[in-house]
PDB file of C-alpha atoms in Angstrom:
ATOM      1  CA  UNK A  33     -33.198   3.450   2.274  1.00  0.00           C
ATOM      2  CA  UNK A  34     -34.017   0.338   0.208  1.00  0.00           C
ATOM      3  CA  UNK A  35     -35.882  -2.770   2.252  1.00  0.00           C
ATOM      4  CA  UNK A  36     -33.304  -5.236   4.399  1.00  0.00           C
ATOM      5  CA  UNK A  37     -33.724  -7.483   6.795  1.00  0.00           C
ATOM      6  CA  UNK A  38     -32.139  -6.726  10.060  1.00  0.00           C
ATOM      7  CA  UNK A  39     -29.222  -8.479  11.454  1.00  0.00           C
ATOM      8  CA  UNK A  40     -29.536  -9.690  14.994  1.00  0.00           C
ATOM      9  CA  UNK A  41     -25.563 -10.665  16.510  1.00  0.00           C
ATOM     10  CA  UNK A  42     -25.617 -13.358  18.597  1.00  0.00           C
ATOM     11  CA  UNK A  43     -24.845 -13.581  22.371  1.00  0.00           C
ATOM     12  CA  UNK A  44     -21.397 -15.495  21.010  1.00  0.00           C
ATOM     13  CA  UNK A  45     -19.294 -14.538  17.655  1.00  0.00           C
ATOM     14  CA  UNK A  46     -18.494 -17.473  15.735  1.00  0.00           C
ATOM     15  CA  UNK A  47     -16.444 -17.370  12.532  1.00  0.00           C
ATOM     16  CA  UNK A  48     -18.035 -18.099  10.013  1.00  0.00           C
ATOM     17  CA  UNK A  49     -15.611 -18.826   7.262  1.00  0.00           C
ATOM     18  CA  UNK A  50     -18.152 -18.699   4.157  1.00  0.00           C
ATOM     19  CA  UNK A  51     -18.939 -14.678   4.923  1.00  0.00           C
ATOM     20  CA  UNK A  52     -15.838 -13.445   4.290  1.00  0.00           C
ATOM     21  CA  UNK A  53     -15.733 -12.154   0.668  1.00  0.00           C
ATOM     22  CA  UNK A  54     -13.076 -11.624  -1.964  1.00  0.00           C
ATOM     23  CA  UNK A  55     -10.261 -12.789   0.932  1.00  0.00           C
ATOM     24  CA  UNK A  56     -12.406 -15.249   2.640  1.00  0.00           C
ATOM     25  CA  UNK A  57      -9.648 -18.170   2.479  1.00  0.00           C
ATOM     26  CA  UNK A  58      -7.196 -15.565   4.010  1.00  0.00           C
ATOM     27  CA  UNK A  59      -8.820 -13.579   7.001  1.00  0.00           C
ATOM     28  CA  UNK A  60      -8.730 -14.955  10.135  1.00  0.00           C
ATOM     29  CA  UNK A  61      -9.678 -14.537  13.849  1.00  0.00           C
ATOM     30  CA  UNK A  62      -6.118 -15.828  14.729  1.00  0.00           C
ATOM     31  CA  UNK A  63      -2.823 -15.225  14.845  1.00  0.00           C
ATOM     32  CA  UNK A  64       0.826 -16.810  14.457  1.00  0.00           C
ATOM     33  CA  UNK A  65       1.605 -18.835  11.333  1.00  0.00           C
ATOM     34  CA  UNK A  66       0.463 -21.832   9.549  1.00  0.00           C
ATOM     35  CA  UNK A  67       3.528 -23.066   8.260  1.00  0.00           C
ATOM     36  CA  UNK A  68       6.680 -23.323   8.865  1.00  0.00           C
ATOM     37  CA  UNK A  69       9.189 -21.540   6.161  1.00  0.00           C
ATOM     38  CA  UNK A  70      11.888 -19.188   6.653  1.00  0.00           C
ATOM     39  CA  UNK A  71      12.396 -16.071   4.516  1.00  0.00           C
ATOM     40  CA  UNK A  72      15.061 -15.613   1.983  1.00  0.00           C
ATOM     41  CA  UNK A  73      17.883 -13.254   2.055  1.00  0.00           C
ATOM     42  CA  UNK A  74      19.928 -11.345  -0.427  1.00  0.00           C
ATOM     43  CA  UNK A  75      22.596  -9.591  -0.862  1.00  0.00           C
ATOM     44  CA  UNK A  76      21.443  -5.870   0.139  1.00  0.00           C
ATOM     45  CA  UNK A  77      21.455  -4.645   3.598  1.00  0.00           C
ATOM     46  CA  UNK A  78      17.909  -3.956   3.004  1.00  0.00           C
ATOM     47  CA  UNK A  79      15.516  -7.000   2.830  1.00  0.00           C
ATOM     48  CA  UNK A  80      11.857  -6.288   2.347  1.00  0.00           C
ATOM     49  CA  UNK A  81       9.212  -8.633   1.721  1.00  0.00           C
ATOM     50  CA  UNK A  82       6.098  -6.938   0.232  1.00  0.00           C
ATOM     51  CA  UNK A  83       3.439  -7.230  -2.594  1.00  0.00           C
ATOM     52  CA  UNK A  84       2.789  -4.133  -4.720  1.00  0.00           C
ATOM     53  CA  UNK A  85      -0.376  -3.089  -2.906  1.00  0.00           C
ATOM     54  CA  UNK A  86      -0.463   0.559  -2.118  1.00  0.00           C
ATOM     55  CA  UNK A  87       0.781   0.144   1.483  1.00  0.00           C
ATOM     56  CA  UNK A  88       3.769  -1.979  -0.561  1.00  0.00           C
ATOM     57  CA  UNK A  89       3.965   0.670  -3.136  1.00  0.00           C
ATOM     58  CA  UNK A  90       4.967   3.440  -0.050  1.00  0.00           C
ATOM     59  CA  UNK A  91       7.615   1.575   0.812  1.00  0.00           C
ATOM     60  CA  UNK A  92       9.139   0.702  -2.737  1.00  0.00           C
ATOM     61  CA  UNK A  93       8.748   4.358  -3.910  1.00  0.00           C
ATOM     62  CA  UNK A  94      10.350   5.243  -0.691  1.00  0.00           C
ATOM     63  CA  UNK A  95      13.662   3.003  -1.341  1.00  0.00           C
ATOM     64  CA  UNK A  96      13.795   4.033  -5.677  1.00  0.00           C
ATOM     65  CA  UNK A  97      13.919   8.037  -4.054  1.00  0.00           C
ATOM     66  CA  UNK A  98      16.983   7.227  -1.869  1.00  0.00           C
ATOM     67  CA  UNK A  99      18.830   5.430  -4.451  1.00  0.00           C
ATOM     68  CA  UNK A 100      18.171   8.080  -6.930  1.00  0.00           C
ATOM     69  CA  UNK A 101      18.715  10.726  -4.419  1.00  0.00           C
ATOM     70  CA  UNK A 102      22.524   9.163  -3.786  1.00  0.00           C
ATOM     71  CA  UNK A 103      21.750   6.850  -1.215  1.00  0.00           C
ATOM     72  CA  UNK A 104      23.780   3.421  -2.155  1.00  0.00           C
ATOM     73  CA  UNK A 105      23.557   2.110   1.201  1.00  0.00           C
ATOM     74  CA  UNK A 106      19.657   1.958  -0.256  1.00  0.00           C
ATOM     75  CA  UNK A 107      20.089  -1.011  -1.687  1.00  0.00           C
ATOM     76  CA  UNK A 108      17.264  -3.730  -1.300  1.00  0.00           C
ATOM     77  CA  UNK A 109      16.010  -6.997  -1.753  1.00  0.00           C
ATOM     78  CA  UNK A 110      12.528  -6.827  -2.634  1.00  0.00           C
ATOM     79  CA  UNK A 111      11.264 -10.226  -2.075  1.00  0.00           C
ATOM     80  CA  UNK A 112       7.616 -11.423  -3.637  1.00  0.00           C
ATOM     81  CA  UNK A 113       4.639 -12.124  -0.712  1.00  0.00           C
ATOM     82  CA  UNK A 114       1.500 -13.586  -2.079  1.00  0.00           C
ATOM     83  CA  UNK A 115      -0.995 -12.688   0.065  1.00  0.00           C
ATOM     84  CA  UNK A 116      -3.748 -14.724  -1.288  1.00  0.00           C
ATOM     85  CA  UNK A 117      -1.659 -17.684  -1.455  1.00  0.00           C
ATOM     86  CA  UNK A 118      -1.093 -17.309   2.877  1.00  0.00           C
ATOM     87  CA  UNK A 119       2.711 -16.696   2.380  1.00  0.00           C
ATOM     88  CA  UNK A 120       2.228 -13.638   5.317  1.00  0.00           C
ATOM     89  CA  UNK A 121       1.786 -16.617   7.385  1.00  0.00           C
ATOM     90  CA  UNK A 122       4.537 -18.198   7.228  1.00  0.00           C
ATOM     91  CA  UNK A 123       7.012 -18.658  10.470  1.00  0.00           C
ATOM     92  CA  UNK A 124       9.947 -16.218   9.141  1.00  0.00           C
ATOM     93  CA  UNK A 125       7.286 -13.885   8.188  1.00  0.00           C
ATOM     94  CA  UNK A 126       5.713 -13.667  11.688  1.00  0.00           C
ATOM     95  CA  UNK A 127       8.801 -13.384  12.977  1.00  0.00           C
ATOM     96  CA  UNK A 128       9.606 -10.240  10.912  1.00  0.00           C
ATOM     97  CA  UNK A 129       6.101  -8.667  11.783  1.00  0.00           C
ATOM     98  CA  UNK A 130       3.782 -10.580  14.323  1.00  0.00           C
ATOM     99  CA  UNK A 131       0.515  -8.627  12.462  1.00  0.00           C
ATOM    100  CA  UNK A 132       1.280 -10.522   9.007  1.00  0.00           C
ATOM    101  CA  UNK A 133       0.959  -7.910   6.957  1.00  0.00           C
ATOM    102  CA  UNK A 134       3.068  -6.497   3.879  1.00  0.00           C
ATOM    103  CA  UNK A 135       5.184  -4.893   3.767  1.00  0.00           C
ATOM    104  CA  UNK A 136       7.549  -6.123   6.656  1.00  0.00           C
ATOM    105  CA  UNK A 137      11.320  -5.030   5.882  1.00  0.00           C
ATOM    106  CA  UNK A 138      14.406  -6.558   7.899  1.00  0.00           C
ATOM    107  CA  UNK A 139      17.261  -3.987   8.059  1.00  0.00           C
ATOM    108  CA  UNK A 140      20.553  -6.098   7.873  1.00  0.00           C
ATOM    109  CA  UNK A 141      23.163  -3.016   7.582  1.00  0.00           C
ATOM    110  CA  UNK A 142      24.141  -3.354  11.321  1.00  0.00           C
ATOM    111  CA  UNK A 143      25.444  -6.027  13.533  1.00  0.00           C
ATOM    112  CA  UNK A 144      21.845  -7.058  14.832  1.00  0.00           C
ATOM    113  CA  UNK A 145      19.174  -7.506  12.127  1.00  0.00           C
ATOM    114  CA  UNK A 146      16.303  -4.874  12.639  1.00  0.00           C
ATOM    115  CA  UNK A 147      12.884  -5.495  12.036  1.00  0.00           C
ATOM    116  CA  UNK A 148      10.653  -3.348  10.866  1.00  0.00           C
ATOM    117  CA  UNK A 149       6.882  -3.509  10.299  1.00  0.00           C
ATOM    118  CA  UNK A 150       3.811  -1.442   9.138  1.00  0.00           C
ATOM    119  CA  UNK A 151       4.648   0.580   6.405  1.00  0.00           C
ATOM    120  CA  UNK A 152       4.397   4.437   8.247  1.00  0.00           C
ATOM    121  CA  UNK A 153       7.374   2.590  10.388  1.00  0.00           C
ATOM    122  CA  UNK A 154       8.743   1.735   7.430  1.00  0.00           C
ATOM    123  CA  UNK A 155       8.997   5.161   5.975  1.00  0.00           C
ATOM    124  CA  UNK A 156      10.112   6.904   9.261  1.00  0.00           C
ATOM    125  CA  UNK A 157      13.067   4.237   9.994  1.00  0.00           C
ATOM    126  CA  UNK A 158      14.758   4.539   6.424  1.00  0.00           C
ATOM    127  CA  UNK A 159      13.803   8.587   6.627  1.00  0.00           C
ATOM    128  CA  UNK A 160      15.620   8.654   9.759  1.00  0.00           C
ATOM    129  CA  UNK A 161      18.852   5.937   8.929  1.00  0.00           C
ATOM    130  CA  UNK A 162      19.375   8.369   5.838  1.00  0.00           C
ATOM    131  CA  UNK A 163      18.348  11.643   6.360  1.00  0.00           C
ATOM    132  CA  UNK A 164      16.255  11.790   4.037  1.00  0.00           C
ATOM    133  CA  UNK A 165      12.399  13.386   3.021  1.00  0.00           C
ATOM    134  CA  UNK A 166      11.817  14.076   6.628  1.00  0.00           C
ATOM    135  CA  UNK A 167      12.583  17.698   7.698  1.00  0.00           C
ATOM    136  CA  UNK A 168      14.668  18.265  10.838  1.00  0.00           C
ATOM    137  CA  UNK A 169      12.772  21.677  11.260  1.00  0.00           C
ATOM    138  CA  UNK A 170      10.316  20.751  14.071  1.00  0.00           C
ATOM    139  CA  UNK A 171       7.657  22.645  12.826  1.00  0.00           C
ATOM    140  CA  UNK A 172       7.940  20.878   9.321  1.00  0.00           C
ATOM    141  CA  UNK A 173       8.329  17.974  10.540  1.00  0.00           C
ATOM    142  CA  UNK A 174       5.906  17.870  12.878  1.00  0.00           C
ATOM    143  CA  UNK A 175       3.818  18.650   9.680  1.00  0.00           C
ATOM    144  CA  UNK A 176       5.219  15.474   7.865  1.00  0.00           C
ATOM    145  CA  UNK A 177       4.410  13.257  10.436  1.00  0.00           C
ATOM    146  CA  UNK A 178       1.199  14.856  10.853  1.00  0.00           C
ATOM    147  CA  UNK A 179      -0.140  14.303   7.601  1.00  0.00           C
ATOM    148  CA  UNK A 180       1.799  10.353   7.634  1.00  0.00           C
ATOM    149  CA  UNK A 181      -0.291   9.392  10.387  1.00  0.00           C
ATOM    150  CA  UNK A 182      -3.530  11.213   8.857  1.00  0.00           C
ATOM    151  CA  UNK A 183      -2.952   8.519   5.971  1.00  0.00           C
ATOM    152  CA  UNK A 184      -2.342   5.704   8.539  1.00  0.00           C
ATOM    153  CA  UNK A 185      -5.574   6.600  10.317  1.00  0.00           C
ATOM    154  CA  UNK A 186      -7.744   7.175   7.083  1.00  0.00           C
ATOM    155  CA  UNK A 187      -6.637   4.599   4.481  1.00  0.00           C
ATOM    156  CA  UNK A 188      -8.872   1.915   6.741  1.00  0.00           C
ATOM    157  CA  UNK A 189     -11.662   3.959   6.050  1.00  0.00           C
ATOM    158  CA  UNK A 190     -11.155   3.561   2.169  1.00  0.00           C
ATOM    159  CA  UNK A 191      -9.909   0.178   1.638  1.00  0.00           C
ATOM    160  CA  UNK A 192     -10.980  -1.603   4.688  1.00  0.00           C
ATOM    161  CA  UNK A 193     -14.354   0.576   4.490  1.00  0.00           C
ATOM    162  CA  UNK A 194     -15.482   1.590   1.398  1.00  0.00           C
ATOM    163  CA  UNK A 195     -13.421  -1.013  -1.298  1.00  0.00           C
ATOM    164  CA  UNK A 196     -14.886  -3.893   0.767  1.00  0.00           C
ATOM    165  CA  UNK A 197     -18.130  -3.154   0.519  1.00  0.00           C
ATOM    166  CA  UNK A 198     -18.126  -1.365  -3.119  1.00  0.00           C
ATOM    167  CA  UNK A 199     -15.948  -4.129  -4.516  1.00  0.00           C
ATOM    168  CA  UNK A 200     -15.144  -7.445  -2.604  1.00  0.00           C
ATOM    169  CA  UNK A 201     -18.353  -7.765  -0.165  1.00  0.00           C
ATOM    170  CA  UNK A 202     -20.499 -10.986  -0.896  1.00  0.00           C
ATOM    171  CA  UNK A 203     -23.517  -8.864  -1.858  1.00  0.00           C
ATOM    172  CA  UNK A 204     -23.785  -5.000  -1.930  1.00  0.00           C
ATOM    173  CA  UNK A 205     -25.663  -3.470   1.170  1.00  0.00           C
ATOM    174  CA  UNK A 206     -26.755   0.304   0.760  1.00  0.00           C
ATOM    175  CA  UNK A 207     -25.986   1.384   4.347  1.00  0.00           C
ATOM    176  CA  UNK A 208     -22.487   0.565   4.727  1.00  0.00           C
ATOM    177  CA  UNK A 209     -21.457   1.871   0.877  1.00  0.00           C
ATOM    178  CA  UNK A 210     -23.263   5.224   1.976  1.00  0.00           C
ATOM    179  CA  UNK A 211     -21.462   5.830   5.056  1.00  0.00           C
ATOM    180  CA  UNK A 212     -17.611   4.853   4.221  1.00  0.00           C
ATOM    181  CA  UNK A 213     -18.630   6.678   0.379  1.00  0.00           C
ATOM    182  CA  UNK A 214     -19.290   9.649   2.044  1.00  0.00           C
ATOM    183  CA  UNK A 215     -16.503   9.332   4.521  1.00  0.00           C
ATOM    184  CA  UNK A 216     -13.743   9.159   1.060  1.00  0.00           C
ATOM    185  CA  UNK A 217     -15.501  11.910  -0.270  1.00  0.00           C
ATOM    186  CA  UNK A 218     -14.287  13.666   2.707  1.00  0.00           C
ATOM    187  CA  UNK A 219     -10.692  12.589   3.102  1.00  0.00           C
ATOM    188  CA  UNK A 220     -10.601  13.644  -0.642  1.00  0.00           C
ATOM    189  CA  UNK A 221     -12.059  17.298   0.352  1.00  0.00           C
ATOM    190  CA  UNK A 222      -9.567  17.101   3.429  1.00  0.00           C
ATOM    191  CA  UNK A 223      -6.240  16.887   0.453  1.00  0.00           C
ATOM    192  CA  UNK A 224      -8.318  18.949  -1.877  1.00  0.00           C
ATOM    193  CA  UNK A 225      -8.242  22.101   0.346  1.00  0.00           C
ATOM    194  CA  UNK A 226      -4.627  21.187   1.535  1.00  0.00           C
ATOM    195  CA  UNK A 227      -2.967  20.155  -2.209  1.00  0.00           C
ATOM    196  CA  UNK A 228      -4.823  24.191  -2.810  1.00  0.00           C
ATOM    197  CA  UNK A 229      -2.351  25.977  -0.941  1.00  0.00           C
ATOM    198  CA  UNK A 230       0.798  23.637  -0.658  1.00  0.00           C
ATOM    199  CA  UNK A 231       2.606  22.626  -3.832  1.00  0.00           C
ATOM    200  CA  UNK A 232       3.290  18.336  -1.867  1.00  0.00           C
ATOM    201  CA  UNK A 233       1.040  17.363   1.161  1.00  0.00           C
ATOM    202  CA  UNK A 234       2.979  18.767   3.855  1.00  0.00           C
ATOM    203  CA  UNK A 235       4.721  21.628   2.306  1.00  0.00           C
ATOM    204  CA  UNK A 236       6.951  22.950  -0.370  1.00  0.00           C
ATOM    205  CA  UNK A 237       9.091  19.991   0.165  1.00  0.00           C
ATOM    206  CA  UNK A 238       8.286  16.325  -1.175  1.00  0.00           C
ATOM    207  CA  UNK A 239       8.359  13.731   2.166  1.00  0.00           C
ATOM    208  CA  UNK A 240       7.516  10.652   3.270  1.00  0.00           C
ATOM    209  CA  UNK A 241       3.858  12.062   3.966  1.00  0.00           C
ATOM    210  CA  UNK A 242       3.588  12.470  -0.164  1.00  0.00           C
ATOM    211  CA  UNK A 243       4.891   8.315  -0.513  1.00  0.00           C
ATOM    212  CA  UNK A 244       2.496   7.188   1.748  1.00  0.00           C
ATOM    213  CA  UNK A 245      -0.733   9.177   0.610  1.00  0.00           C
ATOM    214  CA  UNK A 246       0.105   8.377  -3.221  1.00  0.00           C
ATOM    215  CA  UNK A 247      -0.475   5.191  -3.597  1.00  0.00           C
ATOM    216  CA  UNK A 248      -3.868   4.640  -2.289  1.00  0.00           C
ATOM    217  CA  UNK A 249      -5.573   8.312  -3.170  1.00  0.00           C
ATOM    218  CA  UNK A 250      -3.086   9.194  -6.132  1.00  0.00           C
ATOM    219  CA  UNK A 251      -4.597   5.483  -7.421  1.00  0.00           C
ATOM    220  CA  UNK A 252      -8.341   6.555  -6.643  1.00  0.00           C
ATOM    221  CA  UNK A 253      -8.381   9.964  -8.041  1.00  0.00           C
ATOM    222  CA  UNK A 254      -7.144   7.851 -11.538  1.00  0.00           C
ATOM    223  CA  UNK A 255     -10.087   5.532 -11.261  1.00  0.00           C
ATOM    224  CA  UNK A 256      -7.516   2.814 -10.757  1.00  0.00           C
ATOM    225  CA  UNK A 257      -9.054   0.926  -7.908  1.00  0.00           C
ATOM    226  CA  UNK A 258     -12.269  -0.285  -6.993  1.00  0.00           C
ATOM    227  CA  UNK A 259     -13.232   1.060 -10.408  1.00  0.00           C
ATOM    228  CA  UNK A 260     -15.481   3.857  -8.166  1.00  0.00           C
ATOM    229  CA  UNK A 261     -13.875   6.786  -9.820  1.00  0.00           C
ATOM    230  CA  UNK A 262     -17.382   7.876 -11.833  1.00  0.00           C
ATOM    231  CA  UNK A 263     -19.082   6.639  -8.872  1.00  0.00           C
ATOM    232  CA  UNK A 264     -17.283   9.003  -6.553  1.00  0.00           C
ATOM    233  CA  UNK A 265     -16.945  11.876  -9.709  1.00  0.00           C
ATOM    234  CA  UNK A 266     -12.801  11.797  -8.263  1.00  0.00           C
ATOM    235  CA  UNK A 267     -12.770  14.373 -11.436  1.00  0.00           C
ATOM    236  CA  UNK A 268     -14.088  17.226  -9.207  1.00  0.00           C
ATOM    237  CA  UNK A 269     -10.808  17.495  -6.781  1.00  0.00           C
ATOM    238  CA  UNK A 270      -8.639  18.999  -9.331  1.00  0.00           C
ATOM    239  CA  UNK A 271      -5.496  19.544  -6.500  1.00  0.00           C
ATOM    240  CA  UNK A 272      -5.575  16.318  -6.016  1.00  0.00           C
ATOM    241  CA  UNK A 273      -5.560  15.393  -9.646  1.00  0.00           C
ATOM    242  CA  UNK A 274      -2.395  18.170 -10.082  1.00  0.00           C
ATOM    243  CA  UNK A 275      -0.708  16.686  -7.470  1.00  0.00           C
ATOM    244  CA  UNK A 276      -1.317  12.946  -8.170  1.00  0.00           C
ATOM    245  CA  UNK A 277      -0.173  13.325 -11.727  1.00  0.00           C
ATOM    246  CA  UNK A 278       2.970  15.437 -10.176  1.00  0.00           C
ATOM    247  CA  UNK A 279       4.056  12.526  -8.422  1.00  0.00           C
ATOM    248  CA  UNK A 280       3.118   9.556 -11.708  1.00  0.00           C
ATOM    249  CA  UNK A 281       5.671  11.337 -13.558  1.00  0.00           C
ATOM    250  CA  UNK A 282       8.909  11.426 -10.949  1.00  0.00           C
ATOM    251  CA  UNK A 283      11.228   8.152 -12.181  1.00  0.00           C
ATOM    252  CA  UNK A 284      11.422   6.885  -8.638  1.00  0.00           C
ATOM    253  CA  UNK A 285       7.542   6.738  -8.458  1.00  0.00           C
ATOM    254  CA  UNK A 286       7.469   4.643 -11.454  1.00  0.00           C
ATOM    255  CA  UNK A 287       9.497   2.516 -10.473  1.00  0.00           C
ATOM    256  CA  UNK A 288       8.292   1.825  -7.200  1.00  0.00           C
ATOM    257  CA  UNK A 289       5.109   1.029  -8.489  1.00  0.00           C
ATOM    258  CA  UNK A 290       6.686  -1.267 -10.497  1.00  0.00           C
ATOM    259  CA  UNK A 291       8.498  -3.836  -7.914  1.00  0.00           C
ATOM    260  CA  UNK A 292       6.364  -6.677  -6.346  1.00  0.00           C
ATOM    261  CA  UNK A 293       3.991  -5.770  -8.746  1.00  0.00           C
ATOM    262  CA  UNK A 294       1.373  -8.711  -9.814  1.00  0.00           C
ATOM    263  CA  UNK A 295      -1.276  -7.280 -11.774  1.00  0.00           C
ATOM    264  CA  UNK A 296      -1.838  -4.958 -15.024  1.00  0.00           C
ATOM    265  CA  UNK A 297       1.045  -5.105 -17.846  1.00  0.00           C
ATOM    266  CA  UNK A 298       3.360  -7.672 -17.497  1.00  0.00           C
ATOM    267  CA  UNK A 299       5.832  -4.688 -18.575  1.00  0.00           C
ATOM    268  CA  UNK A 300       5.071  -3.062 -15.541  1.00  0.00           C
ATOM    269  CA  UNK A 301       5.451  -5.854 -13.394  1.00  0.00           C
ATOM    270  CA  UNK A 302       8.882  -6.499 -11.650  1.00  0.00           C
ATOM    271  CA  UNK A 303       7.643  -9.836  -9.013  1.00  0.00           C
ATOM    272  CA  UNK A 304      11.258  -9.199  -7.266  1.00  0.00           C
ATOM    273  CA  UNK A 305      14.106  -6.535  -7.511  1.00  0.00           C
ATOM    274  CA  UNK A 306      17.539  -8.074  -6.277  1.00  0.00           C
ATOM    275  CA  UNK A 307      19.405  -5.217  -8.749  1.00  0.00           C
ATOM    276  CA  UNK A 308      18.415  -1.886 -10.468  1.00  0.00           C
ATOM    277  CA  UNK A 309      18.952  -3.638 -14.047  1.00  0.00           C
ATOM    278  CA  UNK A 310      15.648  -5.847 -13.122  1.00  0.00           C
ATOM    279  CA  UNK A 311      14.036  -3.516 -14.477  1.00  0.00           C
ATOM    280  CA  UNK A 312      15.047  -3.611 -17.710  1.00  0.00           C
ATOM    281  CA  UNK A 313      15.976  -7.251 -17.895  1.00  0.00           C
ATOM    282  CA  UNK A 314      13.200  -8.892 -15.499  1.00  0.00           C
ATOM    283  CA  UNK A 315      10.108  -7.367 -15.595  1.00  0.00           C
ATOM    284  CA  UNK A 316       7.514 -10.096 -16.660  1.00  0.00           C
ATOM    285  CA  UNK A 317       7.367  -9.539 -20.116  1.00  0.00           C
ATOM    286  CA  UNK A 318      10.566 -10.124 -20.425  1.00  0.00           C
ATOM    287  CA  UNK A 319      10.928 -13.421 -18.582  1.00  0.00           C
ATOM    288  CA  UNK A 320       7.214 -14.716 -19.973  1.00  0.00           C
ATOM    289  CA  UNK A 321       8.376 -17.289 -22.153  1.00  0.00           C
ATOM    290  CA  UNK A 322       5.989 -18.993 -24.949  1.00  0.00           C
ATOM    291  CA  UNK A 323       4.967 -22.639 -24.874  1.00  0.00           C
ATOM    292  CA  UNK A 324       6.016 -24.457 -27.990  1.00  0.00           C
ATOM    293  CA  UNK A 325       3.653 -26.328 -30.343  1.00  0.00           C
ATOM    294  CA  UNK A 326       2.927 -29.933 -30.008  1.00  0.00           C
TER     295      UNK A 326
END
């Protein structure tokens, strides 16, 4: 262990607002909203309101397999939340999820509007209105659910955990990188030993289990966040790897990945999908329009 000095807590927490990191100027101690501004609405029975984050991404991927799966009554509104710009704070945002967190969806397709928030919720409530990637069999789906909530419960561990203190923390501290390192090395072991003998997480079936696990460890066994993939050799779990790149290649999947989307190729970035020709008419490259010459 390398030299530190020891950190004493005080009697009293105070926030501190300069210690925060990467998303200093949006964590908080608090919460409600900041502002007052109410979200839009489309034209879909389905409104959600995301940003193509992995816990976005579940929920995107989820809605692109229903439509292609037959499901018109799909249909969605996928509305742009900039996180870093505070927009989760907003009044209409709190008042479709209190936590102000993406993704929030408002279900529209009844009488009453339904809200809908944390994206595991998410995945279960459109599984259940359709009928769709969630067995009926209780054994299997027990299994589904299972392995949903074992994402739920471990993704903390990796983004919360180990990306804020490999990637965003103020200064690196050996401790803390150690124990949540070792920690992802295990929840990669843990699908490792189960992607061995099952051809999708929780069976021979792909669920809603598969949607929500994807994003976040399909995107760290590619190296593609936190650039820790050398650090954490992600190389070595070769099930994972098989079924990551499985998943990359289903149309659905790449299209999900695509909506809310705010980083990378601007070809691969739809900011909001009101209708399924967005994607080939409004992805950013498309609408990115060159300032003339003075």
């Amino acid at each position: 262990m390398t030299d530190h000095t020891e950190y004493v807590p005080p009697k009293i927490w105070e926030w501190d607002k300069e210690s925060g990191g990467r998303f200093a100027n949006i964590n908080r101690p608090i919460a409600g909203p900041t502002h007052d501004k109410d979200l839009p609405v489309g034209k879909h029975p389905l409104q959600l309101y995301s940003l193509g984050t992995p816990n976005g991404v579940k929920v995107t991927v989820m809605l692109e397999e229903l439509l292609a799966a037959g499901h018109s009554g799909a249909e969605y509104d996928a509305w742009l939340i900039r996180i870093n710009e505070g927009d989760q704070f907003s009044s209409g945002f709190v008042d479709a999820n209190p936590n102000s967190k993406i993704p929030a969806l408002v279900d529209r397709s009844g009488a009453t509007p339904i809200r809908v928030f944390e994206s595991g919720a998410i995945l279960i409530h459109l599984a259940e209105k359709f009928g769709a990637f969630l067995p009926t069999d209780p054994a299997r789906r027990a299994e589904t659910l299972s392995w949903l909530m074992w994402q739920m419960g471990s993704a903390p561990f990796l983004g919360g955990g180990f990306g804020h203190f490999y990637a965003y923390a103020p200064f690196k501290q050996e401790y803390p990188i150690n124990r949540y390192a070792m920690e992802v090395k295990r929840q990669l072991d843990v699908l490792d030993r189960r992607l061995a003998e099952s051809e999708y997480i929780a069976g021979s079936d792909y669920t809603i289990a598969d949607m929500a696990i994807w994003p976040w460890y399909g995107a760290l066994a590619k190296g593609l966040v936190y650039e820790a993939g050398e650090f954490l050799q992600v190389q070595d779990y070769k099930h994972v790897q098989r079924w990551t790149d499985q998943l990359a290649t289903r149309p659905a999947v790449k299209r999900g990945r695509m909506v809310n989307r705010v980083m990378g190729d601007p070809a691969s970035q739809l900011h909001e999908r009101h209708d399924a020709s967005d994607f080939d008419l409004r992805t950013q490259d498309k609408l990115q329009v060159e300032t003339p010459a003075e």
